[in-house]
Structures are given as C-alpha cells and as structure tokens.
C-alpha cells in the first residue's frame, strides 16, 4: 500500500468515524450527556470545595498577619491580646501601650493614642448595642480596622490605646512587630496543620468518589461508542482510526463537561452559596484563586476520559468479542484486600497498645487508619469479581432461574461485581462519614447541674442573679491573663458556657450563666468591692467554630464522595442492564413472564451486590471491638450495631434489586434487537 | 370438528410510528399436525405474522387464537405462559440467551414448559446430538457459527414438543444437508405429538416438505 493510499484510507475512515461518533438517537444523546454531566459534576465539586479551602487558608493568613511577634525580656512596646466571647460574637482586643521603637500595626493602621481605639466595623456596630463590648473597647474612636486584617467581614476587633501605667499590668508582653510566621496569641479555631490535613483528606476522599463516577461514566459512554463504531471495524477501518475517533469523541464530551462544571462552580460561588455552609461568615469565595488548579484538573480529566475512551475497544471482531463469557478472575485480586485487612488489624492493635500507655489515637495512627480503610475498600472492589464468581455456583443450584442468574452473573463478572464493589465503598464511606460527623458533632459530656462550682477569689455572693455580671467583670479585669472557654454543655439548660480562666497565677474553672440562670449560686466579683461591668456572657464559640469547620469538611468531602459513588452505582447498574438487554429479550420471547424475569434480574443484582458488602460487614464486626478498645469507650456498640452492619448492605442491595426488577423491559419492544 | 392449532382472523398490525400496516387483515388457519409454509418477498410481513401468532405482538385489529384460546385477548403474563407451554419459536435472528451454554439454552426452554431439570437436560442433549452439535453443548452462542446457533434454536423450539411450532427462516443460515437435519427434527415433533407448524421461508426445499403454502404480499395473503 502506498503512502497515498494510506492517507486516503485514513481520510475515509475519519469521515466515517466522525459521522458515527456523533450520537443521533435519543439514547445515544443520553449516553453522551452522562459523560458531560459526570465531568461537570466533578469539576464543580472540586471548584466549590477548593474555593472553600482557599478561603480557609486566607483566614489563616489574616490571623498570621495580625499575630504579634513576642520578644522576651526586652524593653519595647507592651501589648496584650485577649479574645472574649460576647452575646454579639467573638471579640478580639489588642491593648497597646505607648509605641516604643516604631512598631507597625498590621494593615498600616496608625498606633492609637492612650484613650483612643481603632475598631472594626463589626465591633463599632456591636458597641452601641452591647454594653460588654462597649466596656472592653472603651475609648475615642481613632480609626477603622481595614478588611485586610479581618477574618470575616463582621469580625469584631479592637486596638485599644493604653497608657504606660495600664500597660504595666500582667498579661502585657513586649512585641517587636506584627505578622508572626505562625499564629500566636489567639484562641485558635483551626491550626494550619489541621487545615492542611483536612484539606488533604477532603481532596482524597472526594477524588476517590469522583474517580469512580468518571470511570462508570466512561464505561457507559465507551460501551455506547463501541456499539456505534464496531461496524467501522467490519468496514475495514484501521485500528488507530477507530481508536482516534473514540478518543476524540470522549475528549470532546469531557471538554464540554469541564466547561459546564466551571460555569456551575462560578455560579455557586457567585450566588454565595458556599460561605454560609460551615456556619461561619466569610469573605466571598473567589473561584479565581483556584482557577489554575481547576484548569489543571480539567485537563487531567479530559486526558483521562480520552484514554479510557480509546482503551475500551479491542481490535478485530468488535461485535462478537464480548459475547463469550469473561475468563475466571485471578485470585491475585484478593491480595490488596488481604494486605489492607492485615494493615487495619495492625493499626487497631497498635492503637490498643498506645491506649494502655496513654493517648490512644495519635495523628499518625489516624492517617494510617484512614489509609488502611481506603485500601480495604479498594481491595473489596478489586476482589468482588472473585467473590461473585465464588457465590455463583451456590445460586445455580436453585432451579432454572438460579442457573440463569448464575450464568449471567459470571458472564460479565467484572461488570456484575462492580455493583458489589460500589455498594461496599458506598457503605464504607457512608459509615466513615457518619462516624466522623458523630465524632465532630457529638455532645461533650458536661458536668451535672449541681456539681459545677463557680470559684473566684475574694468574691462575695450577693444577689444570686449577679453571676453573669460577676464573670463579665472578672474577664474584663486587667488581671486577666487569658481566657479559653471550652464547649458549652447541652445538658445544662441555663448555662451558656464553661471555661477556664487564669487570674494572676491561679486557674479557675468558670461557669458562665445564660440570661435565664437563676438557680445557680451567683457571685459578685469585686476588685474594689464593686463590679465594673455588667453584661451577660455567652459561651465561647471558638470550639464551636472548629466543630463546624470539621463538620463542614466531613459534609463536603465524605458526603460528596458518597454522592459520587451513588451516581457511579447507578451508572454501573445501567451499564449492566444494557449488557443484558438482548438476553432479557430472548428470555421474554422464550415465554418467560415479565414477573419472573424481574425476579431473576433482582436475584442477579443481589448475587452481584451481596457478597462483598457482607464480607465487609463481617470484617467490621470483627474489627469493631478492637476499634472500641482503642477509643477507650464503648459508645453505640452492642448487638444493635451488629444488626446495623448486616442490615445496611442487605437493604442497599435489596434496593438496587428492586430497581432492577422494576425496570424489566416489555416483550413487544422488539426493535431493541435490531438497534 | 377439531380445534385449529393456530387461527388468525382479520389480524392486522402496524409498527409504532409506521404508516402502512406490516400485516393487513390476514386470515389463516393451521390444523394440528399440519405443516404450512409462509412465503413471500422480503419485507412482506412474514416475521410479523409469526410474532403475532407467538403472542409477542398483539394485533391492532382482528384476533389470534392458538389451540382454541384467543391469545390476543390475554394479558402479557398469560400470553407468556401460553407461549412457553404450548409453542416453540425459532426466531429469524436466533435469539439464544448469550449468557447460557447451548445445552442450558435448550434445557431452559424445557424447564420453562414444566419438564424437570434432569429430564430437560437429557432431552436437550439428545436433540443437540441429532442436530449434529452435541459436542458444542457446553459452548456459548458467541462461540459457535451462525448455522450451529440456528440448529440450537431449533432444538430449543422443539425440546418440549409443543402443540404449535413457529419457525422463521429455520434453514436460512445452513447448507442443504443441515437444512435436511433441521427439517427432520421439526418433522419428528409433528410425527410424535402432532405438532402444527408454520414456517416462514424462502427455501424451496422447505416449501416442498410442507403440506401447503401461503403467499404473503405487502402484508396480505394473496389467493
Ligand atoms: N421493529 C420494526 N419497526 C418498524 N417497522 C418494522 C419493524 N420490523 C419490521 N418492520 C417493517 O414491517 C414490514 C414487515 O417486516 P417483517 O420483518 O415481517 O418482514 P419479513 O417478511 O419477515 O421479511 P424478511 O423475509 O426479509 O425477513 C417491513 O416493511 C419492515 O420494514
Ligand atoms: Mg423476516
């Protein structure tokens, strides 16, 4: 064949391929749309969650920008930094003695004179309505804290100018400037390490879910393209031509998906749906800041889909190749599951040991644990063809239907097993999601109503309702070195918070009463015999903030992952049903009733969907006591959790089986055969 | 007077979204033990007549009765039951279940009609042997030739000795010798249990072995 012939051939091939690659039927369009939507969903999900992540790190940057750089034992500008929790929200107060040595404030603010104060817009607004804020930020307003130094638009921050006498008190330290490389002196919400760790977990978890959706969509689209392009093979087109056509179709669909996804991400952030999700107000999300990463992700996804699109078809006899049953899956597939199980067991065992000597979970162990769980999940997915293959003979003994079910399950064993693998991962990630959520949001057991002692030095108790007054006074006293409040207790209705307070050299556990508290002994602080401030306090929202952030990441990461896997499962179901469409038709024409065929399809999905999840449930039952011991508590265990472990996979596969049953085709749709 | 094995009375059918009817007011009777050939040019409606007789399609007008039962008036479940118990169908495109071996394909039809599994498998094996594909019993439809698959389809349609046998081009994909084997297998059913047969075909050999022939043209029986 001369070179010209070859060029001619491939030109003709391309013309044909490009014609066939464009879906024309409604079904073909729907299949193409699946790829577009799957890619769009992935891009949008990452755009949105990365946008939130960028915001979080921006918050962190703000905090660093205004962190004092402390220096020990030198003469210089004296500064104290306190965080108070008021009914109007968290208030951060910098008290600044006279400026020695020209220290610059963050955001190029002018250093306040004694008796004057620089307020953020939020603090200024709160001052007129909240006595407490007013008392803590007393002074003539000398300026406004710029946005650059605020973590969120409404944050309350005050820079209060003090004279030399005031700044001599405890709690003041020398600073050389602002802009410490790490956050210092704040009641921190999230440490940078925590933020990075969660970001990583979020990306990995979301990524795994996204990958499964993309793979499922790719497979469905690939099968559709293969059906349409198989004829090219018979018409004598060369394999590179066909592959090229497949690849380009897949890539074009993926590109369309990326475009739609970007638009959705921009829209989501533009309408400001993101900022309020985590229960905290933020500066608006700027997708622009993550656009480069998103574009890279988009390119990777397009490349991935193109490669998958081209990898699916074989050469030669495309149309008939798939009808022979797939080979027996190799037992090598069991290896990752085995390794993962051993790893998981070791982590649990090590944790039990460290529990005996101390902390139980450490961060390293947690990551190892997450890794092991991921490997077990993947291992189950990989092993499920072997499991389905092993389960099939058990079913084939159950009458004619059993034989058909087993034969069908084994025929496309990989496609069938995907249902089981998908269910496994779904249940696993669902459980992890719920577990994390419960761990983050779970109520912290507080002390009982009568046990709480409010102890402050030199206090006299007079009238009982004065407790909040007393605390406010204590906290705004210049002797206050730092106040770190813990989480409020849900069990104490009228107690809004519980905190640790350091006054001089002594630490006290403090109870902060809500506005309605009457029964608890109330005390009055008197430095000079008189309370200085009177205002109700609320509990510290700092811990709350961490909780909400973590809960938010769980929702975004694990919830997103679960959603993606559900989509992947649905796509896998659709693909499987399409593979069986001819057989379904043949059985109907043979005289099998639709009811019976429905039952058969349901049984088939059960054979596909039960073995791996059941195995996972059994493994979970074995592992649960270990994990509980490691946790040092047996909350939520007992026979019911075992029932749940079994019930969830059974219910999930029954649900899928129901779907398979209800979507039985009808006998007279005979045009299917000739599509 | 005996009950007709198959009767179509003024039966018509149009495919969805098609103007012209594929089958137009067809009258046709096949008596028990009778072999009738349905001939006519490609696209004249032969397959559609068979699908109507099998109760897979329901006539838009007129009626279809099999063994005295008006199948066109039954619901889908009852039609299915009637089909698997008293009919055998050889489809033009084979329609074997791709996920079952040839043996299982044939045995399944037997089991569906109510024969016990062990016996169904024994009968199926014999039938495959007679049709010359006994060695291929454990292969899958995707692993055999078109003619071999067609012979399997014949075995599947006759394994339960149905009262009515509908065959669409049963010899379309085989050589003459195998065509004879297939016709022998069909005849065996006629001889053993008095099966009535309606065969759509282009094959003169088949026509010559039938008792009579009906000619279909543009969906109508021509006189
Ligand atoms: N699924 C369908 N949808 C629409 N039209 C159909 C369908 N199947 C068949 N037809 C049309 O109905 C008419 C009869 O088709 P049928 O298959 O019965 O012909 P036939 O006589 O069996 O032809 P052949 O000898 O080629 O098998 C034809 O014109 C055909 O184009
Ligand atoms: Mg035909």
Short mmCIF file of N, CA, C and O in Angstrom, two decimals, chain A residues 155-199:
data_model
loop_
_atom_site.label_atom_id
_atom_site.label_comp_id
_atom_site.label_asym_id
_atom_site.label_seq_id
_atom_site.Cartn_x
_atom_site.Cartn_y
_atom_site.Cartn_z
N UNK A 155 -16.24 40.59 61.58
CA UNK A 155 -15.45 40.25 62.77
C UNK A 155 -15.26 41.46 63.69
O UNK A 155 -15.10 42.59 63.23
N UNK A 156 -15.28 41.21 65.01
CA UNK A 156 -15.12 42.30 65.97
C UNK A 156 -13.68 42.32 66.47
O UNK A 156 -13.24 41.39 67.16
N UNK A 157 -12.97 43.35 66.10
CA UNK A 157 -11.58 43.51 66.51
C UNK A 157 -11.39 44.95 66.99
O UNK A 157 -11.92 45.88 66.39
N UNK A 158 -10.66 45.10 68.08
CA UNK A 158 -10.39 46.45 68.57
C UNK A 158 -8.93 46.58 68.96
O UNK A 158 -8.35 45.66 69.53
N UNK A 159 -8.32 47.70 68.59
CA UNK A 159 -6.97 48.02 69.03
C UNK A 159 -7.11 49.20 69.99
O UNK A 159 -7.47 50.30 69.58
N UNK A 160 -6.92 48.93 71.29
CA UNK A 160 -7.19 49.95 72.31
C UNK A 160 -5.86 50.55 72.78
O UNK A 160 -4.95 49.82 73.14
N UNK A 161 -5.79 51.87 72.76
CA UNK A 161 -4.59 52.55 73.25
C UNK A 161 -4.59 52.65 74.77
O UNK A 161 -5.60 53.04 75.36
N UNK A 162 -3.53 52.26 75.44
CA UNK A 162 -3.45 52.32 76.91
C UNK A 162 -2.27 53.21 77.30
O UNK A 162 -1.32 53.37 76.53
N UNK A 163 -2.33 53.72 78.53
CA UNK A 163 -1.16 54.49 78.94
C UNK A 163 -0.14 53.59 79.62
O UNK A 163 -0.39 52.40 79.85
N UNK A 164 0.98 54.14 79.95
CA UNK A 164 2.10 53.36 80.46
C UNK A 164 1.72 52.60 81.73
O UNK A 164 2.10 51.44 81.90
N UNK A 165 0.92 53.24 82.59
CA UNK A 165 0.56 52.60 83.86
C UNK A 165 -0.27 51.35 83.63
O UNK A 165 0.00 50.29 84.20
N UNK A 166 -1.26 51.46 82.75
CA UNK A 166 -2.12 50.31 82.44
C UNK A 166 -1.31 49.17 81.85
O UNK A 166 -1.50 48.01 82.19
N UNK A 167 -0.40 49.53 80.93
CA UNK A 167 0.35 48.50 80.20
C UNK A 167 1.39 47.81 81.07
O UNK A 167 2.04 46.88 80.63
N UNK A 168 1.52 48.26 82.31
CA UNK A 168 2.48 47.61 83.18
C UNK A 168 1.88 46.36 83.83
O UNK A 168 2.61 45.58 84.43
N UNK A 169 0.56 46.20 83.74
CA UNK A 169 -0.11 45.08 84.40
C UNK A 169 0.25 43.74 83.78
O UNK A 169 0.91 43.67 82.74
N UNK A 170 -0.20 42.65 84.46
CA UNK A 170 0.07 41.33 83.91
C UNK A 170 -0.70 41.11 82.61
O UNK A 170 -1.72 41.75 82.37
N UNK A 171 -0.16 40.24 81.79
CA UNK A 171 -0.83 39.97 80.52
C UNK A 171 -0.19 40.76 79.39
O UNK A 171 -0.38 40.45 78.22
N UNK A 172 0.58 41.77 79.73
CA UNK A 172 1.22 42.55 78.67
C UNK A 172 2.60 41.99 78.40
O UNK A 172 3.33 41.61 79.31
N UNK A 173 2.95 41.92 77.15
CA UNK A 173 4.28 41.45 76.77
C UNK A 173 4.84 42.36 75.69
O UNK A 173 4.10 43.06 75.01
N UNK A 174 6.14 42.27 75.56
CA UNK A 174 6.79 43.13 74.59
C UNK A 174 6.65 42.54 73.18
O UNK A 174 6.78 41.32 72.99
N UNK A 175 6.36 43.40 72.22
CA UNK A 175 6.32 42.93 70.84
C UNK A 175 7.34 43.69 70.01
O UNK A 175 7.67 44.85 70.29
N UNK A 176 7.85 43.01 68.97
CA UNK A 176 8.75 43.70 68.04
C UNK A 176 8.02 44.04 66.75
O UNK A 176 8.54 44.72 65.88
N UNK A 177 6.80 43.52 66.59
CA UNK A 177 6.04 43.83 65.39
C UNK A 177 4.86 42.89 65.26
O UNK A 177 4.54 42.14 66.19
N UNK A 178 4.20 42.96 64.11
CA UNK A 178 3.09 42.05 63.84
C UNK A 178 3.37 41.29 62.55
O UNK A 178 4.08 41.78 61.68
N UNK A 179 2.78 40.11 62.44
CA UNK A 179 3.00 39.30 61.25
C UNK A 179 3.89 38.12 61.58
O UNK A 179 4.89 37.87 60.91
N UNK A 180 3.53 37.39 62.64
CA UNK A 180 4.33 36.21 63.02
C UNK A 180 4.13 35.13 61.98
O UNK A 180 3.05 35.02 61.40
N UNK A 181 5.18 34.31 61.73
CA UNK A 181 5.05 33.26 60.72
C UNK A 181 4.01 32.21 61.10
O UNK A 181 3.48 31.53 60.24
N UNK A 182 3.72 32.05 62.38
CA UNK A 182 2.61 31.17 62.73
C UNK A 182 1.74 31.91 63.72
O UNK A 182 2.14 32.88 64.32
N UNK A 183 0.53 31.41 63.87
CA UNK A 183 -0.43 32.13 64.68
C UNK A 183 -0.03 32.09 66.15
O UNK A 183 0.25 31.04 66.70
N UNK A 184 0.05 33.29 66.78
CA UNK A 184 0.38 33.32 68.20
C UNK A 184 -0.59 34.22 68.93
O UNK A 184 -1.01 35.25 68.41
N UNK A 185 -0.96 33.79 70.12
CA UNK A 185 -1.74 34.65 71.00
C UNK A 185 -3.23 34.64 70.75
O UNK A 185 -3.96 35.40 71.36
N UNK A 186 -3.70 33.78 69.88
CA UNK A 186 -5.15 33.74 69.63
C UNK A 186 -5.77 32.50 70.21
O UNK A 186 -5.12 31.49 70.41
N UNK A 187 -7.06 32.61 70.51
CA UNK A 187 -7.83 31.40 70.73
C UNK A 187 -8.08 30.86 69.33
O UNK A 187 -8.93 31.33 68.61
N UNK A 188 -7.26 29.89 68.95
CA UNK A 188 -7.28 29.50 67.54
C UNK A 188 -8.49 28.67 67.20
O UNK A 188 -8.97 27.90 68.02
N UNK A 189 -8.95 28.80 66.00
CA UNK A 189 -10.02 27.91 65.59
C UNK A 189 -9.45 26.66 64.94
O UNK A 189 -9.66 25.56 65.38
N UNK A 190 -8.67 26.84 63.90
CA UNK A 190 -8.07 25.69 63.25
C UNK A 190 -6.60 25.98 63.08
O UNK A 190 -6.23 27.06 62.62
N UNK A 191 -5.76 25.03 63.41
CA UNK A 191 -4.34 25.25 63.19
C UNK A 191 -4.06 25.02 61.71
O UNK A 191 -4.79 24.28 61.04
N UNK A 192 -2.99 25.64 61.20
CA UNK A 192 -2.67 25.43 59.78
C UNK A 192 -2.46 23.96 59.46
O UNK A 192 -2.89 23.48 58.41
N UNK A 193 -1.85 23.21 60.40
CA UNK A 193 -1.62 21.78 60.15
C UNK A 193 -2.96 21.05 60.02
O UNK A 193 -3.15 20.23 59.12
N UNK A 194 -3.88 21.41 60.91
CA UNK A 194 -5.21 20.80 60.85
C UNK A 194 -5.88 21.11 59.51
O UNK A 194 -6.44 20.24 58.87
N UNK A 195 -5.78 22.37 59.14
CA UNK A 195 -6.42 22.78 57.89
C UNK A 195 -5.83 22.01 56.71
O UNK A 195 -6.56 21.52 55.85
N UNK A 196 -4.50 21.89 56.71
CA UNK A 196 -3.85 21.17 55.60
C UNK A 196 -4.28 19.72 55.61
O UNK A 196 -4.61 19.15 54.58
N UNK A 197 -4.26 19.11 56.81
CA UNK A 197 -4.64 17.70 56.92
C UNK A 197 -6.05 17.46 56.42
O UNK A 197 -6.29 16.56 55.60
N UNK A 198 -6.95 18.31 56.87
CA UNK A 198 -8.33 18.13 56.44
C UNK A 198 -8.49 18.37 54.96
O UNK A 198 -9.25 17.69 54.29
N UNK A 199 -7.76 19.35 54.47
CA UNK A 199 -7.82 19.62 53.03
C UNK A 199 -7.38 18.40 52.23
O UNK A 199 -8.01 18.02 51.24
#
